[in-house]
XYZ file of C-alpha atoms in Angstrom:
504
model
C -12.508 0.351 -15.980
C -14.059 0.550 -12.516
C -11.319 -0.287 -10.004
C -13.162 0.156 -6.717
C -12.159 -2.511 -4.190
C -14.659 -4.867 -2.567
C -13.736 -3.307 0.786
C -14.478 0.269 -0.243
C -17.483 -0.749 -2.291
C -19.220 -2.537 0.585
C -18.346 -0.240 3.516
C -20.341 2.763 4.700
C -19.061 6.098 3.333
C -17.257 8.667 5.451
C -17.942 12.402 5.350
C -15.420 14.698 6.992
C -15.133 18.348 5.972
C -12.090 19.887 4.311
C -9.757 21.855 6.536
C -10.706 25.537 6.414
C -8.448 28.435 7.309
C -5.242 28.421 9.316
C -5.171 25.822 12.093
C -2.650 25.028 14.814
C -2.085 21.671 16.480
C 0.304 19.746 18.650
C 0.469 16.859 16.160
C -0.346 16.957 12.450
C -0.950 13.557 10.881
C -0.835 13.499 7.074
C -2.609 10.444 5.689
C -5.888 8.749 6.573
C -4.948 5.094 6.187
C -4.561 2.605 9.005
C -1.294 4.184 10.212
C -2.565 7.750 10.454
C -6.024 6.925 11.796
C -4.667 4.523 14.434
C -2.182 7.165 15.556
C -4.895 9.830 15.750
C -7.040 7.477 17.813
C -4.213 6.606 20.210
C -3.346 10.261 20.805
C -6.949 11.452 21.055
C -7.888 8.845 23.670
C -5.385 10.235 26.172
C -6.956 11.560 29.366
C -3.990 13.511 30.681
C -3.730 17.251 31.308
C -1.314 17.595 28.363
C -3.469 15.659 25.908
C -2.186 16.594 22.433
C -4.358 18.425 19.939
C -4.404 16.251 16.811
C -5.268 17.226 13.234
C -5.400 14.605 10.471
C -5.360 15.568 6.789
C -6.446 13.032 4.162
C -6.036 13.872 0.472
C -9.070 11.831 -0.566
C -11.328 9.870 1.731
C -10.406 7.858 4.809
C -8.975 4.500 3.732
C -8.929 5.311 0.014
C -5.243 4.432 -0.392
C -3.515 1.162 0.374
C -5.654 0.375 3.430
C -8.918 0.190 1.521
C -7.247 -1.646 -1.356
C -5.485 -4.323 0.681
C -6.199 -8.010 1.351
C -7.658 -7.515 4.828
C -5.263 -10.160 6.193
C -3.440 -9.750 9.514
C -0.515 -11.950 10.522
C 2.664 -12.092 12.589
C 4.878 -13.367 9.754
C 5.939 -11.482 6.611
C 4.678 -11.926 3.072
C 8.260 -12.072 1.802
C 8.962 -14.954 4.162
C 10.417 -15.114 7.630
C 13.339 -17.057 6.153
C 14.454 -13.957 4.261
C 14.388 -11.876 7.440
C 16.447 -14.495 9.290
C 18.995 -14.606 6.464
C 19.299 -10.803 6.365
C 19.339 -10.342 10.129
C 19.112 -13.206 12.621
C 16.596 -15.242 14.601
C 16.522 -12.691 17.433
C 15.353 -9.944 15.065
C 12.819 -12.334 13.528
C 11.487 -13.105 16.980
C 11.168 -9.380 17.777
C 9.328 -8.777 14.518
C 6.907 -11.656 15.120
C 6.244 -10.466 18.687
C 5.626 -6.864 17.611
C 3.326 -7.879 14.768
C 1.499 -10.386 16.979
C 0.866 -7.585 19.457
C -0.468 -5.367 16.666
C -2.982 -8.035 15.603
C -4.121 -8.357 19.232
C -4.488 -4.568 19.392
C -6.691 -4.588 16.282
C -8.800 -7.338 17.839
C -9.292 -5.228 20.983
C -10.227 -2.167 18.943
C -12.602 -4.241 16.807
C -14.547 -5.193 19.938
C -15.102 -1.488 20.617
C -15.974 -0.560 17.040
C -18.773 -2.968 16.235
C -18.953 -5.158 13.141
C -15.746 -4.670 11.169
C -15.495 -8.285 10.011
C -12.744 -9.301 12.430
C -12.156 -13.034 12.793
C -9.324 -15.255 13.925
C -8.229 -17.805 11.334
C -5.158 -19.721 10.115
C -2.648 -18.583 7.537
C -1.833 -21.436 5.145
C 1.215 -21.478 2.861
C 2.232 -24.017 0.242
C 4.172 -24.176 -3.011
C 4.784 -26.336 -6.042
C 7.550 -28.924 -6.049
C 10.156 -26.456 -7.303
C 9.878 -24.489 -4.054
C 9.732 -27.440 -1.665
C 13.103 -26.557 -0.136
C 11.978 -22.951 0.397
C 8.919 -24.195 2.322
C 11.140 -26.346 4.543
C 13.359 -23.339 5.314
C 10.289 -21.193 5.958
C 9.006 -23.681 8.532
C 12.370 -23.607 10.319
C 12.501 -19.791 10.260
C 8.939 -19.450 11.605
C 9.672 -21.911 14.401
C 12.909 -20.095 15.269
C 10.971 -16.807 15.410
C 8.636 -18.281 18.013
C 5.641 -18.764 15.719
C 3.401 -21.741 16.463
C 3.744 -23.118 12.931
C 2.326 -26.536 12.043
C 2.548 -28.909 9.077
C -0.298 -30.245 6.954
C -0.525 -32.313 3.781
C -3.401 -30.765 1.845
C -5.372 -27.570 1.260
C -9.132 -27.178 0.824
C -10.868 -26.942 -2.553
C -10.935 -24.974 -4.864
C -7.363 -23.900 -4.141
C -4.361 -25.029 -6.219
C -3.488 -28.531 -4.933
C -0.488 -28.992 -2.654
C 2.452 -30.879 -4.140
C 4.553 -30.856 -1.021
C 4.682 -29.477 2.487
C 1.850 -27.222 3.703
C 2.583 -24.729 6.486
C -0.203 -23.656 8.820
C 0.125 -20.689 11.151
C -2.892 -20.753 13.498
C -4.340 -17.763 15.314
C -3.865 -15.150 12.595
C -6.749 -12.862 11.591
C -8.813 -11.096 8.953
C -11.112 -8.092 8.938
C -12.830 -5.598 6.665
C -10.054 -2.974 6.481
C -12.200 -0.134 5.125
C -14.939 -0.680 7.714
C -12.302 -0.852 10.461
C -10.432 2.325 9.549
C -13.691 4.269 9.024
C -15.012 3.186 12.427
C -11.659 3.958 14.064
C -11.695 7.432 12.522
C -15.137 8.060 14.035
C -13.813 6.958 17.418
C -10.817 9.299 17.109
C -13.047 12.213 16.064
C -15.391 11.601 18.994
C -12.354 11.716 21.293
C -11.336 15.125 19.942
C -9.144 14.541 16.878
C -9.901 16.910 13.989
C -10.174 14.797 10.830
C -10.363 16.403 7.397
C -10.931 14.659 4.071
C -10.289 16.055 0.574
C -7.472 18.085 2.107
C -4.445 17.222 -0.008
C -1.180 18.782 1.110
C 0.101 20.911 -1.780
C 3.021 22.499 0.091
C 4.948 21.162 3.061
C 7.518 23.205 4.986
C 9.069 20.878 7.552
C 11.267 23.588 9.044
C 8.283 25.834 9.689
C 6.179 22.792 10.657
C 3.456 23.893 8.240
C 1.343 22.027 5.697
C -0.742 23.914 3.146
C -3.875 22.663 1.376
C -6.119 24.327 -1.209
C -8.450 25.572 1.536
C -6.239 26.136 4.554
C -3.082 25.278 6.439
C -1.984 23.465 9.583
C 0.982 24.437 11.731
C 2.004 21.859 14.329
C 4.754 21.099 16.816
C 5.132 17.596 15.392
C 4.395 16.267 11.902
C 3.770 12.623 11.084
C 3.783 11.710 7.380
C 1.664 8.578 7.222
C 1.196 8.524 3.445
C 2.698 5.082 2.793
C 5.717 6.736 1.234
C 6.688 10.111 2.715
C 5.749 13.216 0.754
C 8.580 15.213 -0.765
C 12.269 14.254 -0.749
C 13.420 11.692 1.829
C 16.516 9.493 1.773
C 14.552 6.281 2.335
C 12.939 6.703 -1.088
C 16.265 5.836 -2.716
C 16.161 2.421 -1.025
C 12.596 1.285 -1.650
C 11.404 -0.636 -4.714
C 7.784 0.281 -5.546
C 5.285 -2.299 -6.809
C 1.593 -2.637 -7.610
C -0.327 -5.813 -6.898
C -3.682 -6.699 -8.405
C -6.853 -8.103 -6.857
C -10.269 -9.377 -7.917
C -13.350 -10.614 -6.067
C -16.009 -13.053 -7.251
C -19.413 -13.522 -5.714
C -18.985 -16.930 -4.140
C -21.295 -19.468 -2.427
C -20.549 -19.588 1.295
C -20.476 -23.400 1.287
C -18.092 -23.693 -1.676
C -14.905 -23.383 0.408
C -12.179 -22.785 1.253
C -13.524 -21.413 4.566
C -11.957 -18.787 6.852
C -8.232 -18.351 6.363
C -5.512 -16.573 4.440
C -4.254 -18.958 1.763
C -0.914 -18.229 0.075
C 0.179 -20.337 -2.880
C 3.716 -19.884 -4.198
C 3.985 -21.730 -7.461
C 5.057 -20.669 -10.918
C 2.829 -17.706 -10.034
C 1.755 -16.281 -6.673
C -1.867 -16.367 -5.575
C -3.385 -15.204 -2.279
C -6.982 -16.244 -1.584
C -9.535 -15.521 1.147
C -13.284 -15.334 1.595
C -15.282 -12.422 2.998
C -18.896 -11.520 3.713
C -20.533 -8.109 3.267
C -24.111 -6.879 3.074
C -25.497 -10.398 2.980
C -23.236 -11.551 0.146
C -20.184 -13.797 0.091
C -17.071 -13.179 -1.961
C -13.848 -14.941 -2.887
C -10.916 -12.504 -3.010
C -7.877 -13.400 -5.141
C -4.662 -11.355 -5.156
C -1.497 -11.689 -7.249
C 0.541 -10.321 -10.165
C 2.919 -7.946 -8.381
C 4.993 -5.759 -10.711
C 7.205 -2.679 -10.650
C 5.169 0.516 -10.909
C 5.124 2.249 -14.271
C 7.049 -0.344 -16.302
C 4.500 -3.135 -16.669
C 1.273 -3.661 -18.596
C -1.439 -3.157 -15.990
C -4.229 -4.547 -18.158
C -2.239 -7.683 -18.963
C -1.437 -8.165 -15.271
C -5.082 -7.967 -14.271
C -6.081 -10.343 -17.060
C -3.378 -12.832 -16.020
C -4.709 -12.798 -12.450
C -8.261 -13.402 -13.653
C -7.166 -16.307 -15.840
C -5.166 -17.918 -13.034
C -8.004 -17.562 -10.529
C -10.602 -18.920 -12.953
C -8.397 -21.941 -13.620
C -9.295 -23.086 -10.101
C -12.641 -21.438 -9.302
C -14.208 -21.848 -12.729
C -15.617 -19.388 -15.212
C -17.629 -16.805 -13.312
C -18.045 -13.015 -13.532
C -15.668 -10.772 -11.607
C -17.561 -8.466 -9.250
C -14.669 -6.207 -8.200
C -11.217 -5.340 -9.596
C -8.556 -3.181 -7.964
C -4.857 -2.813 -7.166
C -2.635 -1.395 -4.453
C 0.862 -0.007 -4.183
C 3.598 -1.170 -1.837
C 7.100 -0.043 -0.887
C 9.743 -2.465 0.416
C 12.433 -1.691 2.947
C 15.899 -2.442 1.592
C 16.872 -4.726 4.486
C 13.529 -6.431 5.049
C 12.323 -4.063 7.775
C 10.127 -0.958 7.519
C 11.210 2.606 8.297
C 9.325 3.946 11.300
C 10.169 6.968 13.446
C 11.784 10.381 13.272
C 13.881 10.897 10.139
C 16.621 13.335 9.124
C 14.000 15.994 8.314
C 12.867 15.898 11.978
C 9.418 14.580 11.178
C 7.975 11.113 11.714
C 7.587 8.743 8.781
C 6.204 5.224 8.404
C 6.985 3.372 5.188
C 8.623 0.283 3.670
C 5.815 -2.065 4.726
C 5.912 -4.233 1.546
C 2.532 -6.016 1.309
C 2.253 -6.296 5.096
C 0.937 -2.786 5.641
C -2.168 -3.404 7.756
C -0.137 -4.985 10.534
C 2.987 -2.851 10.067
C 0.835 0.284 9.919
C -0.622 -0.586 13.309
C 2.867 -1.287 14.666
C 4.019 2.087 13.337
C 1.146 3.999 14.912
C 1.792 2.406 18.295
C 5.536 3.115 18.135
C 5.102 6.749 17.073
C 2.352 7.365 19.632
C 4.575 5.977 22.386
C 7.444 8.271 21.397
C 5.213 11.339 21.125
C 3.894 10.577 24.585
C 7.402 10.147 26.004
C 7.676 6.361 26.107
C 9.945 5.252 23.244
C 9.814 1.507 22.591
C 12.942 -0.628 22.342
C 11.694 -2.007 19.014
C 11.690 1.548 17.622
C 15.489 1.485 17.534
C 15.458 -1.503 15.179
C 13.200 0.158 12.586
C 14.387 3.770 12.863
C 14.554 5.472 9.425
C 18.186 6.543 9.735
C 19.563 3.105 10.604
C 22.636 2.057 8.667
C 22.571 -1.519 7.385
C 24.538 -1.408 4.109
C 25.298 -5.128 3.987
C 21.744 -6.259 4.727
C 20.206 -3.881 2.221
C 22.998 -3.370 -0.310
C 21.612 -5.539 -3.095
C 18.158 -3.984 -2.976
C 19.529 -0.432 -2.730
C 21.718 -1.031 -5.792
C 18.841 -2.625 -7.713
C 16.538 0.299 -6.963
C 19.177 2.889 -7.867
C 19.875 1.100 -11.149
C 16.148 0.996 -11.942
C 15.805 4.735 -11.364
C 18.881 5.566 -13.457
C 17.746 3.260 -16.277
C 14.345 4.924 -16.416
C 15.850 8.413 -16.381
C 18.299 7.582 -19.166
C 15.901 5.464 -21.227
C 13.075 7.961 -21.239
C 15.204 11.007 -21.936
C 17.021 9.342 -24.829
C 14.067 7.638 -26.486
C 10.590 8.646 -27.633
C 7.848 6.413 -26.237
C 4.557 6.138 -28.111
C 5.598 8.953 -30.427
C 2.168 9.665 -31.922
C 0.537 12.658 -33.500
C -2.065 14.375 -31.359
C -4.699 14.306 -34.105
C -4.581 10.492 -34.197
C -5.417 10.122 -30.519
C -8.881 8.563 -30.318
C -11.308 8.508 -27.340
C -9.931 6.186 -24.666
C -6.370 6.374 -26.030
C -3.243 7.746 -24.367
C 0.237 8.507 -25.647
C 3.366 10.548 -25.274
C 2.882 13.021 -28.126
C 4.765 15.786 -29.876
C 3.035 18.996 -30.884
C 4.619 22.290 -31.919
C 8.031 21.086 -30.743
C 6.803 20.083 -27.289
C 6.483 16.587 -25.805
C 3.743 15.822 -23.306
C 1.478 13.102 -21.946
C -1.973 13.085 -23.510
C -5.178 11.190 -22.834
C -8.418 11.431 -24.798
C -11.394 10.679 -22.521
C -14.285 8.555 -23.857
C -16.358 11.746 -24.286
C -13.629 13.254 -26.477
C -12.148 15.661 -23.922
C -8.391 15.888 -24.247
C -6.100 16.069 -21.230
C -2.530 17.117 -21.942
C 0.061 17.397 -19.162
C 3.811 17.431 -18.708
C 5.254 13.924 -18.893
C 7.917 14.753 -16.286
C 7.194 13.666 -12.704
C 7.331 16.600 -10.303
C 9.137 14.542 -7.654
C 12.553 13.870 -9.231
C 12.083 14.342 -12.967
C 11.472 10.807 -14.230
C 9.107 10.345 -17.180
C 5.619 9.045 -16.375
C 4.021 5.994 -18.013
C 0.353 5.268 -18.713
C -1.664 2.868 -16.524
C -4.568 1.691 -18.690
C -6.397 -0.063 -15.837
C -6.599 2.883 -13.457
C -6.431 5.678 -16.049
C -3.380 7.284 -14.510
C 0.136 8.435 -15.298
C 2.545 6.466 -13.085
C 6.184 7.226 -12.316
C 8.500 4.177 -12.434
C 11.176 5.754 -10.233
C 9.481 6.324 -6.868
C 5.840 5.462 -7.512
C 4.119 8.845 -7.794
C 0.812 8.598 -9.650
C -1.237 11.306 -11.376
C -4.744 11.622 -12.847
C -5.159 12.472 -16.546
C -5.530 16.153 -15.598
C -2.182 15.997 -13.775
C -3.425 16.121 -10.173
C -1.630 13.855 -7.719
C -3.217 10.515 -6.803
C -0.419 9.432 -4.498
C 3.063 10.676 -3.664
C 5.857 11.133 -2.963
C 5.156 13.922 -5.465
C 3.345 16.881 -3.932
C 2.860 19.034 -7.032
C 0.614 18.216 -9.988
C 1.869 17.643 -13.520
C 1.701 20.942 -15.384
C -1.257 21.237 -17.743
C -0.472 21.801 -21.427
C -2.603 23.498 -24.043
C -3.805 21.107 -26.742
C -6.242 21.485 -29.625
C -9.567 19.635 -29.686
C -10.150 16.351 -31.503
C -10.099 16.752 -35.273
C -8.083 19.975 -35.310
């Protein structure tokens, strides 16, 4: 199934060369999403005598990860609800968060003016729920107001959205843009200012003590390393605290006059649905997002189908033009992890589904610290903060999930099929000659057989039928059928296994 997002499919391509040979830098940025590219731009635009030399390594293409597979919504609140943040922390922290995120949206607006047409527009964020969540909406209004957000009440939502059965919350002055177009244009700006940007330069070895990252075609040694890969590569303590989820999205071609108009529309009913419109290349689209599930232990195809059925219940039967999904990692206490960690490198993770805004916040905080101006907000989100009470439940839940998957998969045989029965398009955990491995038969008959043990921490991988990948349920690493890494924290590929051809 083609899972290219509407953002990546309608934006101009990028074309940066792979890193070649051994390179030195003041700052190495690993990851070409909104966090890494914004940071590279901020550092490269400096006009001081000690302007840092910046190198950015992207494993695929700029924006190909969570940035180019997001919703394109920008807002000062949080998708999990400001009420949850207030309950975990207090109204002062909620106010700081709203202020920092509001400033990040304003920063994106300023950059958008410099970059040309990246689809930026100011619009409201509208939230409503079914009757069962009426009390939650009331508490959300109170939390938003306490955080200093200019929240308003309404009684209805525009067609064709699910009808409101209670209170409707409206947060004016939020924003939307074309995230892929934005990050690609920002990368060009950073490169023009002197940052060295390299695509198709996956890090295959990372020595944080030596400050050296190795790729298939070269290496970079730097004074400072920033891991802006959504979850940090390799082993980091924060990974034990973060649940990992995938959320699904579809886009229909949609008449511009059919509603609902500019805005981010969040419905919280028996199921969650996020809706927005967008325009690209002379066409209009309706983007619908929902069905968030734990990575590796859900049926991806069923999730995507459920989203399509829910969306079509309100927009009618029409063909889906684009289908995709994105991964997110949640901080245990409701806040992200941004700053220098115990490994003495900078990380930026735990953004939940608020990554476009949090990624911009992270880049600004890290840039300030690298340039000698550490922000007060940086102390609140530092990776090594200790908040056991605020994050205890989520840390325990995540640890239990990891242990369950380790025990379950090592004591049971999943999809225990014979290799000879594997037909084109099928996948399974198979046994052959006393060995167990993950196998996938491509539509053309080619067989891919790899170790079914994740190279990060040894969990067993599970098949994702939508994106044709092996996904790890413990910390979210994902691998192609040939074993190569799609996204970390794993750095090393799944080991290839020898397998006989079809019919042998």
